[in-house]
Coordinates of C-alpha atoms and ligand atoms in Angstrom, one line a residue:
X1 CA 103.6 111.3 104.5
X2 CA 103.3 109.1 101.5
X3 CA 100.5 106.4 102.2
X4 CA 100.7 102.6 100.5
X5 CA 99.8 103.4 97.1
X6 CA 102.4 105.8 97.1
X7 CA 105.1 103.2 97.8
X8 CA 103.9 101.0 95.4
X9 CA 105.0 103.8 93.0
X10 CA 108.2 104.0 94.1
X11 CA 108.4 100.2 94.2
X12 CA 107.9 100.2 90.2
X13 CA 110.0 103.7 90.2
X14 CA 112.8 101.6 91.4
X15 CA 112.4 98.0 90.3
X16 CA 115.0 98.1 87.2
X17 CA 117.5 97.5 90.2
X18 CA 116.5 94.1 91.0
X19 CA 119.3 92.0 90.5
X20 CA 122.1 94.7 90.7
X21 CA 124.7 94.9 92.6
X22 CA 125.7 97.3 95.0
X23 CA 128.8 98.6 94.0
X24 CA 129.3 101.3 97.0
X25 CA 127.0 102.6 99.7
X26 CA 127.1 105.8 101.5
X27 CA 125.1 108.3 103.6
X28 CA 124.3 109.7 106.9
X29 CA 122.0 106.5 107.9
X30 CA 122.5 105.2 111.6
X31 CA 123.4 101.5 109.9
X32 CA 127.0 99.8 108.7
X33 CA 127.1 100.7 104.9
X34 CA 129.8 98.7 104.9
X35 CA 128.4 95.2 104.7
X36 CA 126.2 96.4 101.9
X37 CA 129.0 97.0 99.1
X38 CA 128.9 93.9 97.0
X39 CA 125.5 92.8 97.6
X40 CA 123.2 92.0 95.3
X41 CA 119.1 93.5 95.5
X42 CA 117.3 90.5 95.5
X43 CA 113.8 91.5 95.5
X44 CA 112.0 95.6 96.6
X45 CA 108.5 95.2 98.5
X46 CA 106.4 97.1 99.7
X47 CA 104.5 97.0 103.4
X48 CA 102.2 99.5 104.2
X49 CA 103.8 102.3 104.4
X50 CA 107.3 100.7 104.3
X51 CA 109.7 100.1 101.7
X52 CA 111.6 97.1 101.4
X53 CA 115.0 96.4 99.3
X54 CA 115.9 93.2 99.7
X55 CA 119.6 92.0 99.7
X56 CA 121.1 88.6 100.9
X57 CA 120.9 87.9 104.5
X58 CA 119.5 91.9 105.1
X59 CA 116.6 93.9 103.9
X60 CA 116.5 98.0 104.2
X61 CA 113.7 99.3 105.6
X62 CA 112.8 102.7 104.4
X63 CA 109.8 104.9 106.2
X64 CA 109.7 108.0 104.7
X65 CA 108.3 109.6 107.4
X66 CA 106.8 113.4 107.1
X67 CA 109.6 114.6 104.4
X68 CA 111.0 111.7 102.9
X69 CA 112.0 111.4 99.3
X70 CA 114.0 109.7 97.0
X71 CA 115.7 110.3 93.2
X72 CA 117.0 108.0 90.7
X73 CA 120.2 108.3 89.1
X74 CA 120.9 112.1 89.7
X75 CA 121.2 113.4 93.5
X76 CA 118.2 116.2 94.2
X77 CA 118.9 117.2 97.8
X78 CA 121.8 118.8 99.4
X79 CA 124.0 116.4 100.9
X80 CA 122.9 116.4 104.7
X81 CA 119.4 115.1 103.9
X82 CA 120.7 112.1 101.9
X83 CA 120.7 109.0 104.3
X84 CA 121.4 106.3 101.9
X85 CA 122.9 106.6 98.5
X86 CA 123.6 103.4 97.1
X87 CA 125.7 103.2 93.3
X88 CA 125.6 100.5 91.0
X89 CA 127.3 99.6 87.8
X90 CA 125.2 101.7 85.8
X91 CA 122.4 104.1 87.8
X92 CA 122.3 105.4 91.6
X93 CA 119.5 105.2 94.2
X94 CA 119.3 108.2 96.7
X95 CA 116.9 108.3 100.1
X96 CA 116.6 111.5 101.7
X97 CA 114.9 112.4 104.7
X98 CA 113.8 109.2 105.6
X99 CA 114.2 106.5 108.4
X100 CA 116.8 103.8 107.1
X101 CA 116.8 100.0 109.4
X102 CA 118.3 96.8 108.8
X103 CA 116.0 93.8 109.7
X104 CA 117.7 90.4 109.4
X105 CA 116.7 87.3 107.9
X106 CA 114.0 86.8 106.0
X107 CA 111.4 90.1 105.7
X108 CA 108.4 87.1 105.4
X109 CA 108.8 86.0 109.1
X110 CA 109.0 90.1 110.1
X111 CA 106.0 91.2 108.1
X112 CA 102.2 90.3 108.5
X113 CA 101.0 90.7 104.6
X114 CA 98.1 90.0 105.4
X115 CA 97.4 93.3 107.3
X116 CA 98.4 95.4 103.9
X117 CA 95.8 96.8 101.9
X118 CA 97.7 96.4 99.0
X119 CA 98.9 93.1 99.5
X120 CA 97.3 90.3 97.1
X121 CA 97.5 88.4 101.1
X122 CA 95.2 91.3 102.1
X123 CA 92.5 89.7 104.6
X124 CA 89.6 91.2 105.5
X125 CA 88.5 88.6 107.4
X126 CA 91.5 89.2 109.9
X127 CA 91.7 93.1 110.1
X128 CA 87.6 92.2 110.9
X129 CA 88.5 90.3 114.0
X130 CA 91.0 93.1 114.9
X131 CA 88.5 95.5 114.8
X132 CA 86.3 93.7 117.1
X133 CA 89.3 93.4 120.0
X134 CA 89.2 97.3 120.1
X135 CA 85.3 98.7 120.5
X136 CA 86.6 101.5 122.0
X137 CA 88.4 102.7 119.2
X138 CA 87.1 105.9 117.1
X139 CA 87.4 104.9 113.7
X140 CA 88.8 107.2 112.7
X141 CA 92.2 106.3 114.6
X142 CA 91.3 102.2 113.8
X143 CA 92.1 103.0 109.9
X144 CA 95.4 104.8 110.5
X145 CA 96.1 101.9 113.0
X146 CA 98.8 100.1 110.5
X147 CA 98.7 97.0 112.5
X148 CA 94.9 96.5 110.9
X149 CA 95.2 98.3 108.2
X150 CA 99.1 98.9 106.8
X151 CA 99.4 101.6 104.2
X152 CA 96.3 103.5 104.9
X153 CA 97.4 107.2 105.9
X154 CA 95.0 110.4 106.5
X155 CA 93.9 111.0 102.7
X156 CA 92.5 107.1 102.7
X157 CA 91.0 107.9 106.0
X158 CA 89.5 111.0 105.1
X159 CA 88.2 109.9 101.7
X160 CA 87.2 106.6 102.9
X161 CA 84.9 107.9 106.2
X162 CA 83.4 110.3 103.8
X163 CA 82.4 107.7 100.9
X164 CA 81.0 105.2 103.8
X165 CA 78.6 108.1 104.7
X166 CA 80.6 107.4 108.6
X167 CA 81.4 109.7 111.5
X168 CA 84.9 109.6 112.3
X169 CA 84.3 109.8 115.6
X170 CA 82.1 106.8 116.1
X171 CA 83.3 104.3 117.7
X172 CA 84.4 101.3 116.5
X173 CA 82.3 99.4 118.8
X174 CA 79.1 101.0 117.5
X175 CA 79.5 100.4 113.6
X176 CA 76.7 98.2 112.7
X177 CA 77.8 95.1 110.9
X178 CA 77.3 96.1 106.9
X179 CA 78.6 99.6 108.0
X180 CA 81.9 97.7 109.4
X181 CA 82.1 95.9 106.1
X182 CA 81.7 98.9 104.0
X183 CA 85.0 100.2 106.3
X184 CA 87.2 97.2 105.5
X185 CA 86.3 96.9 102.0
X186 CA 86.6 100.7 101.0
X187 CA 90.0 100.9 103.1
X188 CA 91.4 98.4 100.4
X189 CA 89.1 99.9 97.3
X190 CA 89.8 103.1 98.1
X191 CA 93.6 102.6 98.3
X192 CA 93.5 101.4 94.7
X193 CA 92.0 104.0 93.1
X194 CA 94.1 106.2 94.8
X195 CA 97.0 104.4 93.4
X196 CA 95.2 104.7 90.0
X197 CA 94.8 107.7 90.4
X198 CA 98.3 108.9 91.6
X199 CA 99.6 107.3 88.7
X200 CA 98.3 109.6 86.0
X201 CA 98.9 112.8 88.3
X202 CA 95.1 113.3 89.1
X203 CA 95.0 112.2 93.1
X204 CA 93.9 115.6 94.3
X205 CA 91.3 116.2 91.3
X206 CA 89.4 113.3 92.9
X207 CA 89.5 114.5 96.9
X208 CA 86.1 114.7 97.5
X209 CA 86.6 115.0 101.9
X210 CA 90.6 115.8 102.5
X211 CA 91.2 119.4 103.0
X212 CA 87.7 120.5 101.3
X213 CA 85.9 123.0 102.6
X214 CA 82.0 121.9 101.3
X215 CA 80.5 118.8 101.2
X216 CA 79.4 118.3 97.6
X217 CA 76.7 115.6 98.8
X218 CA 74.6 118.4 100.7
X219 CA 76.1 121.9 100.0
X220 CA 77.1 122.3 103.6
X221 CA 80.8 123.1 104.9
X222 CA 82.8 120.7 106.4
X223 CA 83.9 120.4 109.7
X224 CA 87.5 120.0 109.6
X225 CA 89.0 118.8 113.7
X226 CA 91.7 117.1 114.7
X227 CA 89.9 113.9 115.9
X228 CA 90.7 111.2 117.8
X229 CA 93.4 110.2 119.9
X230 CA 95.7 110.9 116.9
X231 CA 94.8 114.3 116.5
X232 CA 95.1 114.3 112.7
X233 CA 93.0 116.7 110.6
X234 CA 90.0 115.1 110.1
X235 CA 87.4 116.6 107.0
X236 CA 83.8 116.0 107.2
X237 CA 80.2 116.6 106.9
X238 CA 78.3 116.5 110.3
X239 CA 75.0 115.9 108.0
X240 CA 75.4 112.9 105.6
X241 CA 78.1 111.3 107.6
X242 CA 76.2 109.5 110.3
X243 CA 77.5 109.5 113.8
X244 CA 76.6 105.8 115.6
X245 CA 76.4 105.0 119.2
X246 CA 75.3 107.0 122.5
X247 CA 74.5 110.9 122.2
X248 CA 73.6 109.9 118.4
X249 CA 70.7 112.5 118.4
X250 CA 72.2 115.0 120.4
X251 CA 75.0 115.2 117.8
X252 CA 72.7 116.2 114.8
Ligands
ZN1 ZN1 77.3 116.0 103.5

């Protein structure tokens, strides 16, 4: 599932559309195509994990879900996986595989920016505050929880737990103070050099948790569980990443 920084890729992938007009619209997505066809892209966001084409009166919502992709110009999937192709004068925009919505009015009263980690309206102050009305929480299900923290997927999660030296299965009630700050702040930092990272094709190069099988810090394998009450695979090192809270001891 591509996480924020991923978007933000296709965002720029994508952006030479701005300001063109939709000449025709087609594809197997549950929405009326029709209206579309003359409509002009005003503006493409990105939040979280959502992508955002903005026409007048009507922004697309695209959530690429597990197996969601997209091409420019030239179509790259058979035609039953394409659920929005939209044409313009000169260049084509295909979605595949993805989940297609139409949200009405203005995508600024819909969204909370301030919960994306890549938004410049990113604040931490806020996703702290959040964090504090669920101390039951494991972490490691509070950072794919895209109300606090849009965009953030199970790489950031992984990578992030693993560079804050923290148990994924601590709960979010037991993070001490500079530990909870570490969380917030790396969940953003992190993000961007993943994005930096993505860019120049060298992502995976720089996994030091997600899907490893030794932890580099102590020459020890991983533990690699589906944690939480997500269940998502979950890589990590029982010895440098420090559980918090009740049973502390009995887990090292
Ligand atoms: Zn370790």
């Amino acid at each position: 599932m591509p996480e924020g920084p991923s978007l933000i890729i296709v965002k720029e992938n994508i952006s030479s559309f701005i300001g063109k007009k939709i000449i025709a619209a087609n594809g197997n997505a549950r929405i009326d195509l029709t209206k579309l066809k003359g409509k002009k892209i005003r503006d493409i966001r990105t939040w979280g994990k959502h992508l955002l084409i903005i026409l007048e009166n009507v922004t697309l919502r695209i959530h690429f879900l597990m197996f969601g992709s997209y091409s420019v110009d030239a179509q790259t999937k058979p035609d039953r996986s394409v659920r929005l192709h939209l044409s313009f004068r000169k260049g084509e925009l295909f979605f595949y595989t993805c989940a297609v919505k139409e949200l009405d009015g203005d995508p600024d009263d819909s969204y909370d920016w301030e919960a994306d980690v890549m938004s410049d309206r990113w604040n931490p102050a806020r996703a702290r505050r959040k964090l504090k009305k669920m101390p039951d929480e494991m972490v490691c299900d509070a950072l794919l929880d895209q109300d606090v923290f849009a965009g953030v997927g199970n790489i950031i999660k992984n990578e992030v737990l693993y560079r804050i030296f923290l148990h994924p299965e601590t709960l979010v009630g037991d993070v001490p103070p500079r530990k909870l700050t570490q969380l917030i702040n790396e969940a953003r930092n992190y993000s961007f050099d993943f994005l930096k990272w993505k860019r120049v094709f060298v992502l995976r190069k720089h996994w030091l948790a997600h899907t490893k099988k030794t932890c580099k810090r102590c020459d020890l394998p991983f533990i690699k569980k589906h944690c939480g009450k997500r269940q998502r695979r979950t890589f990590f090192c029982e010895n440098c990443q420090k559980f918090y809270g009740q049973n502390a001891e009995g887990r090292r």
